[in-house]
Amino acid sequence: MPKVLVVDDSLSVRKVVQRALESKRIEVLSAASGSEAIEQIAREAPDLIVCDVIMPDMDGYQICDFVKKHPALGHTPVLLISGIVNSTVLERATKVRSDDVMRKPFAADELLHRIESLLPAAGRPAPAAVPVPPVEAAPIPAPEPRAPRSEAPAPVAEPATIVAPAPAPVPDLKALLTGVAELAGVSLTALIDREGALMEVAGGLLPEAELAGALAAGLVESTDGVGRALTQGRLQSLILEYDAGVVLLNAVGAGAMLAVVLDDPAVLGKVRYHVKKALPDLVRAL
């Protein structure tokens, strides 16, 4: 079973990647910082490394440079992920000999395709072999006296096979967000983890979307603290009214929040109703 090390300071991103890879029988290691990643690389010698460019202590370029200059691990593929992929990012990635660069947020299928193309052939998951039991020669029974002819016994019905119901398919996160984004008066929907990282976007992408996500995460955390201080529990939703429209923030489980940008405040009630209906599927999709 191949081993893939996922390096990202966002817990939500690490969990999304882990679920996608484990479904393909790939062992997943994780690190939340550059120093932790260096320790994992030296100890575990992963077959491939997926690393965020922006990290709190060491950036992804430094980690990639460390791997490529390592005397024993220099052949290990490194896939860098970044919220912005421009000429500067690609130039720096080339300088440290990164094997590929992928933009965040990304779809699970795209991530799997990139990883499977980069994994060394020896490390790719192989189909399990089906054991073939040895064939033994059956003993030849001794002839027995012919018994008197009797009526054949009635056939015994075999017990019915009980088939377990197939598990419900995991909802498609992009499709759920698109369903909200296509509502009248909505210009953008985004799923953001509690640390402010964009997990998925539908409907459009603002130039400062990542900055807005980080600021929204800070606002939610402080507002959540107010609720705890007043013994009101966790924050469920927040409505922000601005000159040009309304922003609806809604908790999605304990680790993420849904941001919906409305150009028309008159549709707020309808959008809130649709979001509440979609919440259970959004939680299952994470």
Short mmCIF file of C-alpha atoms in Angstrom, two decimals:
data_model
loop_
_atom_site.label_atom_id
_atom_site.label_comp_id
_atom_site.label_asym_id
_atom_site.label_seq_id
_atom_site.Cartn_x
_atom_site.Cartn_y
_atom_site.Cartn_z
CA MET A 1 0.00 0.00 0.00
CA PRO A 2 1.53 3.35 -1.02
CA LYS A 3 2.03 6.08 1.57
CA VAL A 4 1.16 9.72 0.88
CA LEU A 5 2.11 12.54 3.26
CA VAL A 6 -0.35 15.47 3.31
CA VAL A 7 1.13 18.71 4.66
CA ASP A 8 -1.34 21.52 5.36
CA ASP A 9 -1.98 23.70 8.40
CA SER A 10 -5.74 23.43 7.74
CA LEU A 11 -7.31 20.41 9.46
CA SER A 12 -10.26 20.48 7.05
CA VAL A 13 -8.02 20.22 3.99
CA ARG A 14 -6.10 17.33 5.54
CA LYS A 15 -9.35 15.50 6.31
CA VAL A 16 -10.74 16.04 2.79
CA VAL A 17 -7.56 14.69 1.22
CA GLN A 18 -7.42 11.78 3.67
CA ARG A 19 -10.96 10.65 2.85
CA ALA A 20 -10.30 10.85 -0.88
CA LEU A 21 -7.08 8.82 -0.71
CA GLU A 22 -8.19 6.17 1.76
CA SER A 23 -11.07 5.29 -0.57
CA LYS A 24 -8.36 4.18 -3.05
CA ARG A 25 -6.47 2.04 -0.50
CA ILE A 26 -3.71 4.62 -0.04
CA GLU A 27 -2.19 5.04 3.41
CA VAL A 28 -2.32 8.69 4.48
CA LEU A 29 0.13 10.45 6.79
CA SER A 30 -0.46 14.05 7.80
CA ALA A 31 1.47 17.01 9.14
CA ALA A 32 0.20 20.43 10.24
CA SER A 33 3.51 22.30 10.00
CA GLY A 34 6.77 22.28 8.10
CA SER A 35 8.82 20.98 11.03
CA GLU A 36 6.35 18.14 11.57
CA ALA A 37 6.51 17.34 7.86
CA ILE A 38 10.33 17.10 7.94
CA GLU A 39 10.13 14.63 10.84
CA GLN A 40 7.51 12.51 9.02
CA ILE A 41 9.52 12.49 5.80
CA ALA A 42 12.68 11.33 7.55
CA ARG A 43 10.88 8.68 9.61
CA GLU A 44 8.27 7.33 7.18
CA ALA A 45 9.86 7.86 3.72
CA PRO A 46 6.48 8.44 1.97
CA ASP A 47 5.94 7.52 -1.68
CA LEU A 48 4.51 10.97 -2.48
CA ILE A 49 4.09 14.32 -0.70
CA VAL A 50 1.14 16.73 -1.09
CA CYS A 51 2.16 20.06 0.43
CA ASP A 52 0.50 23.45 0.83
CA VAL A 53 2.62 26.38 -0.29
CA ILE A 54 1.76 28.64 2.67
CA MET A 55 2.71 27.16 6.06
CA PRO A 56 3.22 28.78 9.48
CA ASP A 57 6.92 27.92 9.90
CA MET A 58 8.34 26.58 6.62
CA ASP A 59 6.68 27.15 3.27
CA GLY A 60 5.99 24.39 0.76
CA TYR A 61 8.91 25.45 -1.44
CA GLN A 62 11.37 24.87 1.41
CA ILE A 63 9.88 21.44 2.14
CA CYS A 64 10.05 20.49 -1.54
CA ASP A 65 13.66 21.71 -1.73
CA PHE A 66 14.54 19.61 1.32
CA VAL A 67 13.03 16.50 -0.28
CA LYS A 68 14.66 16.97 -3.68
CA LYS A 69 18.11 17.53 -2.13
CA HIS A 70 17.82 14.55 0.23
CA PRO A 71 20.35 11.85 -0.78
CA ALA A 72 17.92 8.97 -0.25
CA LEU A 73 14.52 10.59 -0.91
CA GLY A 74 15.29 12.92 -3.82
CA HIS A 75 13.20 10.76 -6.17
CA THR A 76 10.01 11.27 -4.10
CA PRO A 77 7.32 13.17 -6.09
CA VAL A 78 6.08 16.43 -4.53
CA LEU A 79 2.69 17.97 -5.44
CA LEU A 80 2.38 21.58 -4.29
CA ILE A 81 -1.09 23.06 -3.68
CA SER A 82 -1.82 26.78 -3.58
CA GLY A 83 -4.80 29.10 -3.47
CA ILE A 84 -3.14 31.18 -6.19
CA VAL A 85 -1.33 29.65 -9.15
CA ASN A 86 0.38 32.32 -11.25
CA SER A 87 3.70 32.76 -13.02
CA THR A 88 5.49 33.58 -9.74
CA VAL A 89 4.20 30.43 -8.02
CA LEU A 90 5.05 28.24 -11.03
CA GLU A 91 8.53 29.77 -11.30
CA ARG A 92 9.31 29.10 -7.64
CA ALA A 93 7.87 25.57 -7.93
CA THR A 94 10.11 24.88 -10.92
CA LYS A 95 13.14 26.20 -9.05
CA VAL A 96 12.66 23.66 -6.23
CA ARG A 97 11.84 20.89 -8.77
CA SER A 98 8.22 20.34 -7.73
CA ASP A 99 6.59 17.59 -9.80
CA ASP A 100 3.26 19.40 -10.15
CA VAL A 101 1.24 22.37 -8.83
CA MET A 102 -2.51 22.30 -8.19
CA ARG A 103 -4.86 25.14 -7.28
CA LYS A 104 -7.05 25.15 -4.17
CA PRO A 105 -9.93 24.56 -3.81
CA PHE A 106 -9.86 21.35 -5.83
CA ALA A 107 -12.21 18.47 -6.56
CA ALA A 108 -11.43 15.06 -5.05
CA ASP A 109 -11.40 13.42 -8.51
CA GLU A 110 -8.82 15.90 -9.79
CA LEU A 111 -6.61 15.31 -6.74
CA LEU A 112 -6.79 11.53 -7.16
CA HIS A 113 -5.92 11.82 -10.85
CA ARG A 114 -2.85 13.95 -10.10
CA ILE A 115 -1.66 11.66 -7.30
CA GLU A 116 -2.14 8.45 -9.28
CA SER A 117 -0.16 9.92 -12.18
CA LEU A 118 2.70 10.87 -9.85
CA LEU A 119 2.88 7.77 -7.67
CA PRO A 120 5.81 5.49 -8.58
CA ALA A 121 4.62 2.37 -10.35
CA ALA A 122 5.95 0.19 -7.53
CA GLY A 123 3.94 2.13 -4.98
CA ARG A 124 0.58 2.12 -6.73
CA PRO A 125 -2.18 0.01 -5.19
CA ALA A 126 -2.45 -3.32 -6.97
CA PRO A 127 -5.64 -5.39 -7.18
CA ALA A 128 -5.87 -8.02 -4.50
CA ALA A 129 -5.06 -11.53 -5.72
CA VAL A 130 -7.80 -14.12 -5.31
CA PRO A 131 -6.34 -17.27 -3.66
CA VAL A 132 -7.05 -20.53 -5.51
CA PRO A 133 -7.46 -23.49 -3.14
CA PRO A 134 -5.43 -26.62 -4.03
CA VAL A 135 -7.36 -29.39 -5.76
CA GLU A 136 -7.13 -32.72 -4.00
CA ALA A 137 -8.01 -36.04 -5.58
CA ALA A 138 -11.28 -37.30 -4.19
CA PRO A 139 -11.13 -40.86 -2.72
CA ILE A 140 -12.99 -43.53 -4.69
CA PRO A 141 -15.63 -45.03 -2.39
CA ALA A 142 -15.99 -48.79 -2.13
CA PRO A 143 -19.06 -50.24 -3.86
CA GLU A 144 -22.04 -50.51 -1.54
CA PRO A 145 -24.95 -52.97 -1.73
CA ARG A 146 -27.78 -51.67 -3.86
CA ALA A 147 -30.52 -50.36 -1.59
CA PRO A 148 -34.18 -50.99 -2.29
CA ARG A 149 -35.70 -48.41 -4.59
CA SER A 150 -37.56 -45.66 -2.74
CA GLU A 151 -39.19 -42.42 -3.64
CA ALA A 152 -36.86 -39.47 -4.06
CA PRO A 153 -36.97 -37.08 -1.08
CA ALA A 154 -38.73 -33.79 -1.61
CA PRO A 155 -36.33 -30.98 -2.54
CA VAL A 156 -35.38 -28.74 0.35
CA ALA A 157 -35.67 -25.05 -0.41
CA GLU A 158 -32.45 -23.13 0.16
CA PRO A 159 -32.69 -20.20 2.59
CA ALA A 160 -33.13 -16.85 0.87
CA THR A 161 -30.01 -14.75 0.65
CA ILE A 162 -30.32 -11.53 2.58
CA VAL A 163 -28.62 -8.71 0.73
CA ALA A 164 -27.55 -5.78 2.89
CA PRO A 165 -28.65 -2.42 1.53
CA ALA A 166 -25.93 -0.48 -0.24
CA PRO A 167 -24.63 2.51 1.72
CA ALA A 168 -26.04 5.84 0.64
CA PRO A 169 -23.70 7.65 -1.76
CA VAL A 170 -21.77 10.62 -0.39
CA PRO A 171 -23.35 13.85 -1.69
CA ASP A 172 -21.31 15.86 -4.17
CA LEU A 173 -20.06 18.97 -2.39
CA LYS A 174 -19.66 21.05 -5.56
CA ALA A 175 -23.19 20.19 -6.71
CA LEU A 176 -24.67 21.17 -3.33
CA LEU A 177 -22.94 24.56 -3.39
CA THR A 178 -23.96 25.09 -7.01
CA GLY A 179 -27.58 24.44 -6.07
CA VAL A 180 -27.43 27.33 -3.59
CA ALA A 181 -25.44 29.57 -5.95
CA GLU A 182 -28.06 29.18 -8.69
CA LEU A 183 -30.83 30.60 -6.51
CA ALA A 184 -32.13 33.99 -7.65
CA GLY A 185 -30.29 36.85 -5.98
CA VAL A 186 -27.23 34.75 -4.97
CA SER A 187 -23.86 35.63 -6.52
CA LEU A 188 -21.46 33.32 -4.64
CA THR A 189 -21.37 30.39 -2.24
CA ALA A 190 -18.23 29.17 -0.49
CA LEU A 191 -17.41 26.49 2.07
CA ILE A 192 -14.75 27.67 4.50
CA ASP A 193 -13.06 25.75 7.29
CA ARG A 194 -12.87 27.20 10.79
CA GLU A 195 -9.35 28.43 10.07
CA GLY A 196 -10.52 30.47 7.08
CA ALA A 197 -9.24 28.26 4.21
CA LEU A 198 -11.50 27.94 1.16
CA MET A 199 -12.61 24.34 0.69
CA GLU A 200 -14.98 24.75 -2.27
CA VAL A 201 -16.55 27.64 -4.21
CA ALA A 202 -19.51 27.89 -6.60
CA GLY A 203 -21.08 30.74 -8.55
CA GLY A 204 -18.02 32.93 -8.86
CA LEU A 205 -14.73 33.86 -7.24
CA LEU A 206 -13.97 37.26 -5.77
CA PRO A 207 -10.42 38.64 -6.06
CA GLU A 208 -10.05 38.75 -2.26
CA ALA A 209 -12.02 35.57 -1.53
CA GLU A 210 -9.24 33.97 0.53
CA LEU A 211 -8.78 37.13 2.64
CA ALA A 212 -12.56 37.36 3.13
CA GLY A 213 -12.60 33.72 4.24
CA ALA A 214 -9.91 34.33 6.85
CA LEU A 215 -11.70 37.43 8.17
CA ALA A 216 -15.03 35.58 8.28
CA ALA A 217 -13.41 32.76 10.29
CA GLY A 218 -12.15 35.29 12.84
CA LEU A 219 -15.58 36.93 13.05
CA VAL A 220 -17.31 33.57 13.56
CA GLU A 221 -14.82 32.55 16.25
CA SER A 222 -15.33 35.78 18.23
CA THR A 223 -19.13 35.64 17.83
CA ASP A 224 -19.06 31.99 18.90
CA GLY A 225 -17.24 33.11 22.03
CA VAL A 226 -20.02 35.57 22.83
CA GLY A 227 -22.56 32.74 22.66
CA ARG A 228 -20.51 30.52 24.96
CA ALA A 229 -20.02 33.37 27.44
CA LEU A 230 -23.79 33.90 27.55
CA THR A 231 -24.42 30.13 27.80
CA GLN A 232 -26.21 30.13 24.43
CA GLY A 233 -24.18 27.32 22.88
CA ARG A 234 -22.41 27.32 19.50
CA LEU A 235 -23.08 29.83 16.74
CA GLN A 236 -25.44 28.46 14.07
CA SER A 237 -25.80 31.36 11.63
CA LEU A 238 -24.90 34.99 11.16
CA ILE A 239 -26.38 37.63 8.84
CA LEU A 240 -24.18 40.54 7.76
CA GLU A 241 -25.80 43.48 5.98
CA TYR A 242 -23.66 45.75 3.77
CA ASP A 243 -24.30 48.62 1.36
CA ALA A 244 -24.24 46.32 -1.68
CA GLY A 245 -25.90 43.22 -0.28
CA VAL A 246 -26.05 40.59 2.45
CA VAL A 247 -23.67 37.81 3.53
CA LEU A 248 -25.16 34.75 5.24
CA LEU A 249 -22.78 32.61 7.32
CA ASN A 250 -24.06 29.19 8.43
CA ALA A 251 -22.26 26.57 10.52
CA VAL A 252 -21.72 23.22 8.73
CA GLY A 253 -20.97 20.75 11.47
CA ALA A 254 -18.21 21.68 13.91
CA GLY A 255 -15.41 22.24 11.40
CA ALA A 256 -16.75 24.39 8.54
CA MET A 257 -19.10 27.19 7.60
CA LEU A 258 -21.07 28.08 4.50
CA ALA A 259 -20.86 31.67 3.22
CA VAL A 260 -23.58 32.86 0.83
CA VAL A 261 -23.31 36.28 -0.84
CA LEU A 262 -26.68 37.81 -1.79
CA ASP A 263 -27.04 40.76 -4.13
CA ASP A 264 -30.76 41.00 -3.36
CA PRO A 265 -31.64 41.11 0.38
CA ALA A 266 -35.28 40.36 -0.46
CA VAL A 267 -34.45 36.68 -1.13
CA LEU A 268 -32.78 36.14 2.26
CA GLY A 269 -35.68 34.14 3.70
CA LYS A 270 -35.84 31.79 0.70
CA VAL A 271 -32.06 31.29 0.72
CA ARG A 272 -32.01 30.51 4.45
CA TYR A 273 -34.75 27.91 3.94
CA HIS A 274 -32.79 26.28 1.10
CA VAL A 275 -29.54 26.30 3.11
CA LYS A 276 -31.19 24.61 6.11
CA LYS A 277 -32.52 21.87 3.83
CA ALA A 278 -29.05 21.36 2.33
CA LEU A 279 -27.17 21.31 5.67
CA PRO A 280 -27.48 17.54 6.40
CA ASP A 281 -26.08 16.69 2.96
CA LEU A 282 -23.31 19.28 3.35
CA VAL A 283 -22.26 17.69 6.65
CA ARG A 284 -22.23 14.21 5.03
CA ALA A 285 -20.17 15.53 2.11
CA LEU A 286 -17.36 16.75 4.39
#
